[in-house]
GROMACS .gro file of N, CA and C in nm:
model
  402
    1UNK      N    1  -4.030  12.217  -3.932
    1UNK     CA    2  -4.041  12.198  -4.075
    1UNK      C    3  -3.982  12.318  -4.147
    2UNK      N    4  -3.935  12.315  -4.289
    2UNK     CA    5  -3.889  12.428  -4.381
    2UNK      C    6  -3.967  12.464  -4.479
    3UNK      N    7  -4.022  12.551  -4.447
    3UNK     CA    8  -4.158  12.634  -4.515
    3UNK      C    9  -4.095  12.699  -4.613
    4UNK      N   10  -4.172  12.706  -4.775
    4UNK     CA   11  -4.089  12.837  -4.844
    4UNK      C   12  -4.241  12.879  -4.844
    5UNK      N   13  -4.223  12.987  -4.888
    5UNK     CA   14  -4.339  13.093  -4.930
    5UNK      C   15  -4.263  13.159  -5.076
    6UNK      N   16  -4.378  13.166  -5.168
    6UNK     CA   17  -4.380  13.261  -5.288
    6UNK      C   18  -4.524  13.333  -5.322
    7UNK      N   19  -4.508  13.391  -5.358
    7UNK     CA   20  -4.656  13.455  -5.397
    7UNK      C   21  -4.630  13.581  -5.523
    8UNK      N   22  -4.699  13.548  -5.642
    8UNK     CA   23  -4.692  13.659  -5.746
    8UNK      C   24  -4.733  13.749  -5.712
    9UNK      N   25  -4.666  13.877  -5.804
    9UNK     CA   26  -4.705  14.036  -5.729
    9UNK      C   27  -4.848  14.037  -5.673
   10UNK      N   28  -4.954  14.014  -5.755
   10UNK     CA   29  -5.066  14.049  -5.714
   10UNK      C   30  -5.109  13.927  -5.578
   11UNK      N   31  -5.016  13.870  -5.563
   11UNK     CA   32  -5.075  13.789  -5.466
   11UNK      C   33  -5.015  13.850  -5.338
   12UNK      N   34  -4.926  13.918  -5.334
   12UNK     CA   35  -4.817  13.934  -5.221
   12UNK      C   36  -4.868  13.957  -5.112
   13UNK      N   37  -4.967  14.104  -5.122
   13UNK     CA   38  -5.052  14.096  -4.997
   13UNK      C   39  -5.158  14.004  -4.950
   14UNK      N   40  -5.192  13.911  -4.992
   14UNK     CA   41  -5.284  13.820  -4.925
   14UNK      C   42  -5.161  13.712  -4.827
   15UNK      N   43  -5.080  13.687  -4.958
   15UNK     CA   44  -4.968  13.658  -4.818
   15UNK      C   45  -4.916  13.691  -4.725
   16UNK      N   46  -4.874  13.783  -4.723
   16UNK     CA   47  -4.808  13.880  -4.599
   16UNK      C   48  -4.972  13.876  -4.466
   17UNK      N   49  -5.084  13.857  -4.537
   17UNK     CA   50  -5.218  13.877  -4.453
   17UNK      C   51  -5.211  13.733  -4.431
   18UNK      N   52  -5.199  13.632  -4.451
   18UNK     CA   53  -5.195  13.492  -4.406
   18UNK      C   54  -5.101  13.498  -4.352
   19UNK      N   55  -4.967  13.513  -4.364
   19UNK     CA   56  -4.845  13.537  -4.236
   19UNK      C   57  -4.887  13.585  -4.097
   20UNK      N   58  -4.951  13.700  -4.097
   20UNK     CA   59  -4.969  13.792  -4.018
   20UNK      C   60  -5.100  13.679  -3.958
   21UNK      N   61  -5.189  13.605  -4.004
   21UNK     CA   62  -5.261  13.580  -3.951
   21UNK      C   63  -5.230  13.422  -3.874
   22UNK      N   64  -5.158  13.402  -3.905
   22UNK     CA   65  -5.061  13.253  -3.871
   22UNK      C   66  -4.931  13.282  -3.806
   23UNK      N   67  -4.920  13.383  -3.773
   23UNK     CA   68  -4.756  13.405  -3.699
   23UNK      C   69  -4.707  13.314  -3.610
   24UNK      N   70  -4.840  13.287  -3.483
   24UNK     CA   71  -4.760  13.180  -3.425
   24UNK      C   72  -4.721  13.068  -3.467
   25UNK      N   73  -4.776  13.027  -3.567
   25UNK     CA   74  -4.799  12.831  -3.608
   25UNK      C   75  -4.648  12.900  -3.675
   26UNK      N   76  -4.613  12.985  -3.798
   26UNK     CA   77  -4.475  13.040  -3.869
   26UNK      C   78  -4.371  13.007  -3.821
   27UNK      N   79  -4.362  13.051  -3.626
   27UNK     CA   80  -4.260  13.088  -3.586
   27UNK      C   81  -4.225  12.962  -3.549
   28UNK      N   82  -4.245  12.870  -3.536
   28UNK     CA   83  -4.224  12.764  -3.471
   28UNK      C   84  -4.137  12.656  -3.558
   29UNK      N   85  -4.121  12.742  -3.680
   29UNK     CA   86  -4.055  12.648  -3.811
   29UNK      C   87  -3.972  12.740  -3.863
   30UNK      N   88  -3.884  12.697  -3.993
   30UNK     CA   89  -3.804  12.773  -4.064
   30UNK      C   90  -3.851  12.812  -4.195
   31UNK      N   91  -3.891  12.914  -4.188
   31UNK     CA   92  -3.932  12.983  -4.340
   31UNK      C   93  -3.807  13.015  -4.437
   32UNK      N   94  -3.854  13.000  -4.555
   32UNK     CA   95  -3.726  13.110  -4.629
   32UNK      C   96  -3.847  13.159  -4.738
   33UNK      N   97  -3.789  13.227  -4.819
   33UNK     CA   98  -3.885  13.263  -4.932
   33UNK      C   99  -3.813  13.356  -5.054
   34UNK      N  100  -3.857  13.392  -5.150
   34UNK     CA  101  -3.831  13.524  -5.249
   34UNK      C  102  -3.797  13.611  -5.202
   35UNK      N  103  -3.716  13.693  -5.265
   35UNK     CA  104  -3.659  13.803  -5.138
   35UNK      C  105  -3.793  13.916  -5.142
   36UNK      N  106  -3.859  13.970  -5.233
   36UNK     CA  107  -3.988  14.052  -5.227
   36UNK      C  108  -4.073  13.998  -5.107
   37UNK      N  109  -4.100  13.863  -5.142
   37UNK     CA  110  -4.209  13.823  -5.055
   37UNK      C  111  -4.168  13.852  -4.922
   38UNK      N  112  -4.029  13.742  -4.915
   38UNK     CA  113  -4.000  13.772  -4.796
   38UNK      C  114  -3.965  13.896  -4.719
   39UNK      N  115  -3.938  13.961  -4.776
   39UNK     CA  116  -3.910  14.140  -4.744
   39UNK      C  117  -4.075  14.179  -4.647
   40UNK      N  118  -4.150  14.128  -4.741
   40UNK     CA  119  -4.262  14.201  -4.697
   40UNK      C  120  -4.331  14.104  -4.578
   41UNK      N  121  -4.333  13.984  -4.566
   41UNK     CA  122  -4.374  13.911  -4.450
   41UNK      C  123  -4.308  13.940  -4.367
   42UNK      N  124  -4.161  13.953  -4.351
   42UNK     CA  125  -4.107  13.945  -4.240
   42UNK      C  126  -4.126  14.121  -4.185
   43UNK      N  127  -4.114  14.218  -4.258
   43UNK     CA  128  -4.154  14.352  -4.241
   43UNK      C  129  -4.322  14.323  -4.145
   44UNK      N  130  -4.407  14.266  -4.204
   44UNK     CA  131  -4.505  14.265  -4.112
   44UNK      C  132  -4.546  14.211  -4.040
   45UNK      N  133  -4.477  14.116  -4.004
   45UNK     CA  134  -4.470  13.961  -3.874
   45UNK      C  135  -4.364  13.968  -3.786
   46UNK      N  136  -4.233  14.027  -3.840
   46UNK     CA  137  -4.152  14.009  -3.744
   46UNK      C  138  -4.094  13.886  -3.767
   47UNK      N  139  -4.126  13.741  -3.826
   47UNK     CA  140  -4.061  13.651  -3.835
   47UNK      C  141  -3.930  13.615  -3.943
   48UNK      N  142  -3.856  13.572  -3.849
   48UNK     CA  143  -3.716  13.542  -3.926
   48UNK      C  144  -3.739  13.450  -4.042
   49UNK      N  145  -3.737  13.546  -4.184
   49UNK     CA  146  -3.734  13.417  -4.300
   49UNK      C  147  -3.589  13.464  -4.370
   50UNK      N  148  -3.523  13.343  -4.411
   50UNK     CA  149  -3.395  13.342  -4.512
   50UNK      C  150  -3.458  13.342  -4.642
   51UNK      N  151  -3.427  13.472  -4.690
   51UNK     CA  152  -3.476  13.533  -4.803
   51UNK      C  153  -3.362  13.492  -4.916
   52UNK      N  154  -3.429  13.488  -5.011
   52UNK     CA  155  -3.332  13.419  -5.150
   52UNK      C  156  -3.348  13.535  -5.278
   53UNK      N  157  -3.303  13.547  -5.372
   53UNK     CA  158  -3.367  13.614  -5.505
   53UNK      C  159  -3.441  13.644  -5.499
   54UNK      N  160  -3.523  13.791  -5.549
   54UNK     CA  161  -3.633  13.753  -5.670
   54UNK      C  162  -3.667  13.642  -5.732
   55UNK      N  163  -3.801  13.695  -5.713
   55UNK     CA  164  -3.846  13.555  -5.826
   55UNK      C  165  -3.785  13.620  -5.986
   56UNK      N  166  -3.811  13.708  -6.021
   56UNK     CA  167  -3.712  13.793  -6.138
   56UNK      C  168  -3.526  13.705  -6.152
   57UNK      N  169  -3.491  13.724  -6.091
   57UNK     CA  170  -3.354  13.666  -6.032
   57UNK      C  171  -3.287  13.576  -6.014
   58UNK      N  172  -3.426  13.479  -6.004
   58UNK     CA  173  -3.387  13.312  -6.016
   58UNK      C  174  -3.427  13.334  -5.827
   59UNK      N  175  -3.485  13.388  -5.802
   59UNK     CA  176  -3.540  13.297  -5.643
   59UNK      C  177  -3.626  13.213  -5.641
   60UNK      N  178  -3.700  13.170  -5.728
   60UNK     CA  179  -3.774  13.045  -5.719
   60UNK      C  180  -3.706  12.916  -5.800
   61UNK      N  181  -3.585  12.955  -5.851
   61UNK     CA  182  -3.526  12.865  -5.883
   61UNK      C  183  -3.424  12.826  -5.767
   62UNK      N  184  -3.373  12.885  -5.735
   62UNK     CA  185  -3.318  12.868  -5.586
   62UNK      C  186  -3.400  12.789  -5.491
   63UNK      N  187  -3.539  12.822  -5.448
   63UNK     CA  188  -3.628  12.725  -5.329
   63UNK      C  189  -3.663  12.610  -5.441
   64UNK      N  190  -3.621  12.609  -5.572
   64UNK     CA  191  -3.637  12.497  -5.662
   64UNK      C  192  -3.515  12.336  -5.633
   65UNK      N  193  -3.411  12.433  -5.629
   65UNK     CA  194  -3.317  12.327  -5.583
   65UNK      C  195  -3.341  12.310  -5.432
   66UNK      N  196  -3.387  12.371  -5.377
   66UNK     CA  197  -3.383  12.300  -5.196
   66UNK      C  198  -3.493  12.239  -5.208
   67UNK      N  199  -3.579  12.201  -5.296
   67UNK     CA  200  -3.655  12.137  -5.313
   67UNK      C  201  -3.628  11.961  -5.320
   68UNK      N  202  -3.561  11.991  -5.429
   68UNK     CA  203  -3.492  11.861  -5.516
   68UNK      C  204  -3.430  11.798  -5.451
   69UNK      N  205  -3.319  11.897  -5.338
   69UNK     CA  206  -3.249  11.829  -5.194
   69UNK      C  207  -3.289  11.764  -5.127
   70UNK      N  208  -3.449  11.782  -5.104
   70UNK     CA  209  -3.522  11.737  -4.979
   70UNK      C  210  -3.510  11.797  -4.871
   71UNK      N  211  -3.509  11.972  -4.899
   71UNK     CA  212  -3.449  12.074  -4.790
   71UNK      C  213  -3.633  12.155  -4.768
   72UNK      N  214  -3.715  12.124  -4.868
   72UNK     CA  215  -3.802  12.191  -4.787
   72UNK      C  216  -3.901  12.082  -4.775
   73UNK      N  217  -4.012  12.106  -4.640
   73UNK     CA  218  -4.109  12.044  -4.620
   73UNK      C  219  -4.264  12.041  -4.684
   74UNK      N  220  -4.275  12.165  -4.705
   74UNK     CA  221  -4.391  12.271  -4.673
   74UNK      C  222  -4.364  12.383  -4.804
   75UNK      N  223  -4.458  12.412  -4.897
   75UNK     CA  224  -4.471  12.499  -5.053
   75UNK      C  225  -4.583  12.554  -5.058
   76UNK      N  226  -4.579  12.700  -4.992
   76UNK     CA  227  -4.696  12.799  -5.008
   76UNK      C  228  -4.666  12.893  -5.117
   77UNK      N  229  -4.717  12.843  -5.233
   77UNK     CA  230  -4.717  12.975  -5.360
   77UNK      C  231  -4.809  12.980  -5.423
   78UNK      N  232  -4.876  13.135  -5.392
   78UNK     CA  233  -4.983  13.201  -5.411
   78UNK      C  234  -4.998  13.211  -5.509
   79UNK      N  235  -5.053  13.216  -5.636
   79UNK     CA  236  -5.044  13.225  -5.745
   79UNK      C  237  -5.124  13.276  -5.819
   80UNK      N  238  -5.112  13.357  -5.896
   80UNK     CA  239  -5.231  13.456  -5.962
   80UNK      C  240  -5.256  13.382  -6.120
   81UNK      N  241  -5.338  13.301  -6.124
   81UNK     CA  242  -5.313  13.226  -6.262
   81UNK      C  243  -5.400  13.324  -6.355
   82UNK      N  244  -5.405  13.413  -6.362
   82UNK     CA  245  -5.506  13.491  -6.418
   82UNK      C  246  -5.412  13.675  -6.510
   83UNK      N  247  -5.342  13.653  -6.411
   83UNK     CA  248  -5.235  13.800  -6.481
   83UNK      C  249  -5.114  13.758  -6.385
   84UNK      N  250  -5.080  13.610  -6.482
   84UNK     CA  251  -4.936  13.621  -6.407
   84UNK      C  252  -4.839  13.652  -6.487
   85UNK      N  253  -4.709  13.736  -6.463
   85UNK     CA  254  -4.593  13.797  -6.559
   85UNK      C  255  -4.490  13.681  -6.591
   86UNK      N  256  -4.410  13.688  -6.689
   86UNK     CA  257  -4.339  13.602  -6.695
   86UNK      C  258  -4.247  13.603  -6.647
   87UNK      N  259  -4.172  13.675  -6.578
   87UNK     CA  260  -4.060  13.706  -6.475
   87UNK      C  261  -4.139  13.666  -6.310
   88UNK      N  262  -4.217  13.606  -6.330
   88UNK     CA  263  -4.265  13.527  -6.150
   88UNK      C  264  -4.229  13.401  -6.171
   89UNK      N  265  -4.254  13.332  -6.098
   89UNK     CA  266  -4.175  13.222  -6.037
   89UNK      C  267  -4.196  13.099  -6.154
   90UNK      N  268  -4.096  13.041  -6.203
   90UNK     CA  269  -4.143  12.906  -6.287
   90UNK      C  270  -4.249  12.822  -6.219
   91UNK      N  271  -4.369  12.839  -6.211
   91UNK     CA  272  -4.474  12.752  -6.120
   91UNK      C  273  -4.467  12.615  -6.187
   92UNK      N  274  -4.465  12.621  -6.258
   92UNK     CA  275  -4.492  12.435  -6.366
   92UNK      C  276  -4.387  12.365  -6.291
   93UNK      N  277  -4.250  12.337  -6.295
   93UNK     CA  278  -4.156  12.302  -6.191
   93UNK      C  279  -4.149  12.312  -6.128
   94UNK      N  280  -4.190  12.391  -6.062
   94UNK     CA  281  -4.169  12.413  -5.866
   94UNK      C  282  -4.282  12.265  -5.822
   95UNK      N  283  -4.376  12.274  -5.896
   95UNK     CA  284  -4.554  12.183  -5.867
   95UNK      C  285  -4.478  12.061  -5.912
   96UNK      N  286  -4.418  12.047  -5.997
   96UNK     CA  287  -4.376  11.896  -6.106
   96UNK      C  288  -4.240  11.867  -5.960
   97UNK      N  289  -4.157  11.933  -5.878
   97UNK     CA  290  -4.075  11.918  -5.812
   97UNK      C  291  -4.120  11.858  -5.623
   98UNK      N  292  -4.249  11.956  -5.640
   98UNK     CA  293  -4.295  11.915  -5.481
   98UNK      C  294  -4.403  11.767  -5.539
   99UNK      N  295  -4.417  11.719  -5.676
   99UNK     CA  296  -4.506  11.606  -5.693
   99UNK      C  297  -4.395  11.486  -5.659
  100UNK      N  298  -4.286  11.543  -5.735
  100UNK     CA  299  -4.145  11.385  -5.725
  100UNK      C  300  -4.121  11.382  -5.605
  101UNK      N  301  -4.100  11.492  -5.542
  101UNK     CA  302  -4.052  11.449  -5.371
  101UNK      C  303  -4.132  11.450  -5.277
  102UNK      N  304  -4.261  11.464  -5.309
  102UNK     CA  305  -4.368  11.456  -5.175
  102UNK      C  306  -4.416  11.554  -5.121
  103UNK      N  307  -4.383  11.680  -5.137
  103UNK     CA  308  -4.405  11.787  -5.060
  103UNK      C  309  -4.510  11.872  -5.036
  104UNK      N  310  -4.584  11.864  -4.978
  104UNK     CA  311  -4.761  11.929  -4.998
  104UNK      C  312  -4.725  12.064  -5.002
  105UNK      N  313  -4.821  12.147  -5.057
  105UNK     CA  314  -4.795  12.253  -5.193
  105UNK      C  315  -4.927  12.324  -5.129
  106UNK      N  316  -4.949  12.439  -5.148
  106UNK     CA  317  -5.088  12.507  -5.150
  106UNK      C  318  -5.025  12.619  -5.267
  107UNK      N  319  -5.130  12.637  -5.340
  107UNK     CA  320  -5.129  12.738  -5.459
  107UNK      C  321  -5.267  12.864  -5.468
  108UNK      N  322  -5.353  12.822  -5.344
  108UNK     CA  323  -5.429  12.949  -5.312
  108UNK      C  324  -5.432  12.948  -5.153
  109UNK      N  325  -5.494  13.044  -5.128
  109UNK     CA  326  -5.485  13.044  -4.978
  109UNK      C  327  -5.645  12.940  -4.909
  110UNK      N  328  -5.706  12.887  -4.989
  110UNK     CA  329  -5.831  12.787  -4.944
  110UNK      C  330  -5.731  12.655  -4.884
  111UNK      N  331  -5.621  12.611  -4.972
  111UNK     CA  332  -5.557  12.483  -4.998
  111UNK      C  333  -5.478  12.573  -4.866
  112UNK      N  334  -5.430  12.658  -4.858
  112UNK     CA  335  -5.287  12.727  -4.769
  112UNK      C  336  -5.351  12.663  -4.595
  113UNK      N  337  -5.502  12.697  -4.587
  113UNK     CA  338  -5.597  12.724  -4.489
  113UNK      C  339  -5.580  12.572  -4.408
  114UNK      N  340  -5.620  12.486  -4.513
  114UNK     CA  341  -5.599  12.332  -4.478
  114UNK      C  342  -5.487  12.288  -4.461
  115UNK      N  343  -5.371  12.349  -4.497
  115UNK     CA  344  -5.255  12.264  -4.475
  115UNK      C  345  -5.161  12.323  -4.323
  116UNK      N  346  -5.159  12.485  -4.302
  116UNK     CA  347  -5.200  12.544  -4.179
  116UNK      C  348  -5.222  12.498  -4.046
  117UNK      N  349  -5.390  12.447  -4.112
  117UNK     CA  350  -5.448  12.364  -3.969
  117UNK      C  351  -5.381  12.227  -3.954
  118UNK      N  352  -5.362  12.204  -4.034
  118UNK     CA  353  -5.255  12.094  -4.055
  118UNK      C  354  -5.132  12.031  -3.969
  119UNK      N  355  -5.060  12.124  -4.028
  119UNK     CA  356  -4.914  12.168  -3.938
  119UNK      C  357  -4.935  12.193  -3.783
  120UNK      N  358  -5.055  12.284  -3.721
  120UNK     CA  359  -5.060  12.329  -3.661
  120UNK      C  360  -5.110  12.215  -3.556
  121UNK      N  361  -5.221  12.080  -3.586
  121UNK     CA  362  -5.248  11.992  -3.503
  121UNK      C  363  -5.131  11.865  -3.559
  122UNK      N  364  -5.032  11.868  -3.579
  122UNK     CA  365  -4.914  11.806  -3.639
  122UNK      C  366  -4.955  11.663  -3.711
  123UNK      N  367  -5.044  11.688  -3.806
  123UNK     CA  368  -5.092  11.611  -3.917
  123UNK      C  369  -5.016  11.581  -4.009
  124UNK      N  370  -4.887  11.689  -4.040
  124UNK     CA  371  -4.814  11.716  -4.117
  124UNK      C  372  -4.707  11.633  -4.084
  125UNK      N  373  -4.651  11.567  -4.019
  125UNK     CA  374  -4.556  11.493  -4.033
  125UNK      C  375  -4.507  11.367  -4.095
  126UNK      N  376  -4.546  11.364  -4.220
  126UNK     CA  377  -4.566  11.312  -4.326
  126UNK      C  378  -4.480  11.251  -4.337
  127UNK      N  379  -4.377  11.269  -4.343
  127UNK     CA  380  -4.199  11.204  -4.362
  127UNK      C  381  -4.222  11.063  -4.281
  128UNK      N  382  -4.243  11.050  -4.140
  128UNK     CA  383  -4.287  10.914  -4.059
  128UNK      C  384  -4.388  10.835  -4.140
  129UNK      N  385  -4.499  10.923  -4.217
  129UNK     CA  386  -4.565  10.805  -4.246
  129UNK      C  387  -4.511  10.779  -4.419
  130UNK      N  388  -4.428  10.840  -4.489
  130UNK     CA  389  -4.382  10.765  -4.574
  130UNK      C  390  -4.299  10.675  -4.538
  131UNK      N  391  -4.207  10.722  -4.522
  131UNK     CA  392  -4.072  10.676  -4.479
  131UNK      C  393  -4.045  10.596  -4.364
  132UNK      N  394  -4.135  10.523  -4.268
  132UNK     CA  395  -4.152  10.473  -4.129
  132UNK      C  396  -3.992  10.453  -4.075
  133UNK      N  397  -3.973  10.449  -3.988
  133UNK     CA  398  -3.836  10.426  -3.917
  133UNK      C  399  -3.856  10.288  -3.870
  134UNK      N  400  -4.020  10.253  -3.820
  134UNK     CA  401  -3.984  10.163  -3.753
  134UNK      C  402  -4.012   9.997  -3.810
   0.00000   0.00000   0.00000
């Protein structure tokens, strides 16, 4: 699956601590993320993520269009709804983008926890049961 990760400043380290605490289930997929975030997960996991912008920069507008593609699976953004800056990630569209195309979303790490275990007993393969092949 193609995981993005975002997380607002104040969220960054709880992410990088859910990375670190999920490394194996991580590695087994393709992450990309914000280039901050990702700077700092992959600094403390070791796992290969294709890092994009700042969220400052337009990096969440960037995992916005691989969105729209149908390029990602999987939308972990942490979100500090409480002191968030306006230079973090457009959250209202990113949420309005993973609702049109299907894409399960976690926006704290309770929701992150469930979707995780998820992936991890391959619950997540969601695409078969929309889309059936057969």
């Amino acid at each position: 699956m193609n995981i993005a990760l975002l997380a607002h400043d104040k969220k960054k380290e709880l992410m990088v601590q859910f990375c670190i605490a999920y490394c194996g289930v991580f590695s087994k997929h393709n992450l990309c993320a914000t280039g901050t975030t990702g700077k700092l997960v992959s600094e403390a996991t070791g796992l290969k993520i294709n890092r994009y912008l700042s969220g400052s920069q337009g990096g969440g507008e960037q995992i916005a269009a691989r969105i729209s593609c149908n390029e990602i699976d999987l939308l972990l953004l942490f979100r500090d709804p409480i002191s968030a800056k306006p230079s973090e990630p457009n959250d209202i569209n990113l949420l309005r983008l993973c609702d049109v195309h299907n894409i399960p979303v976690a926006t704290n790490i309770a929701t992150a926890e469930v979707l995780i275990h998820g992936l991890e007993r391959g619950d997540l393969d969601w695409r078969n049961i929309v889309n059936p092949t057969d």
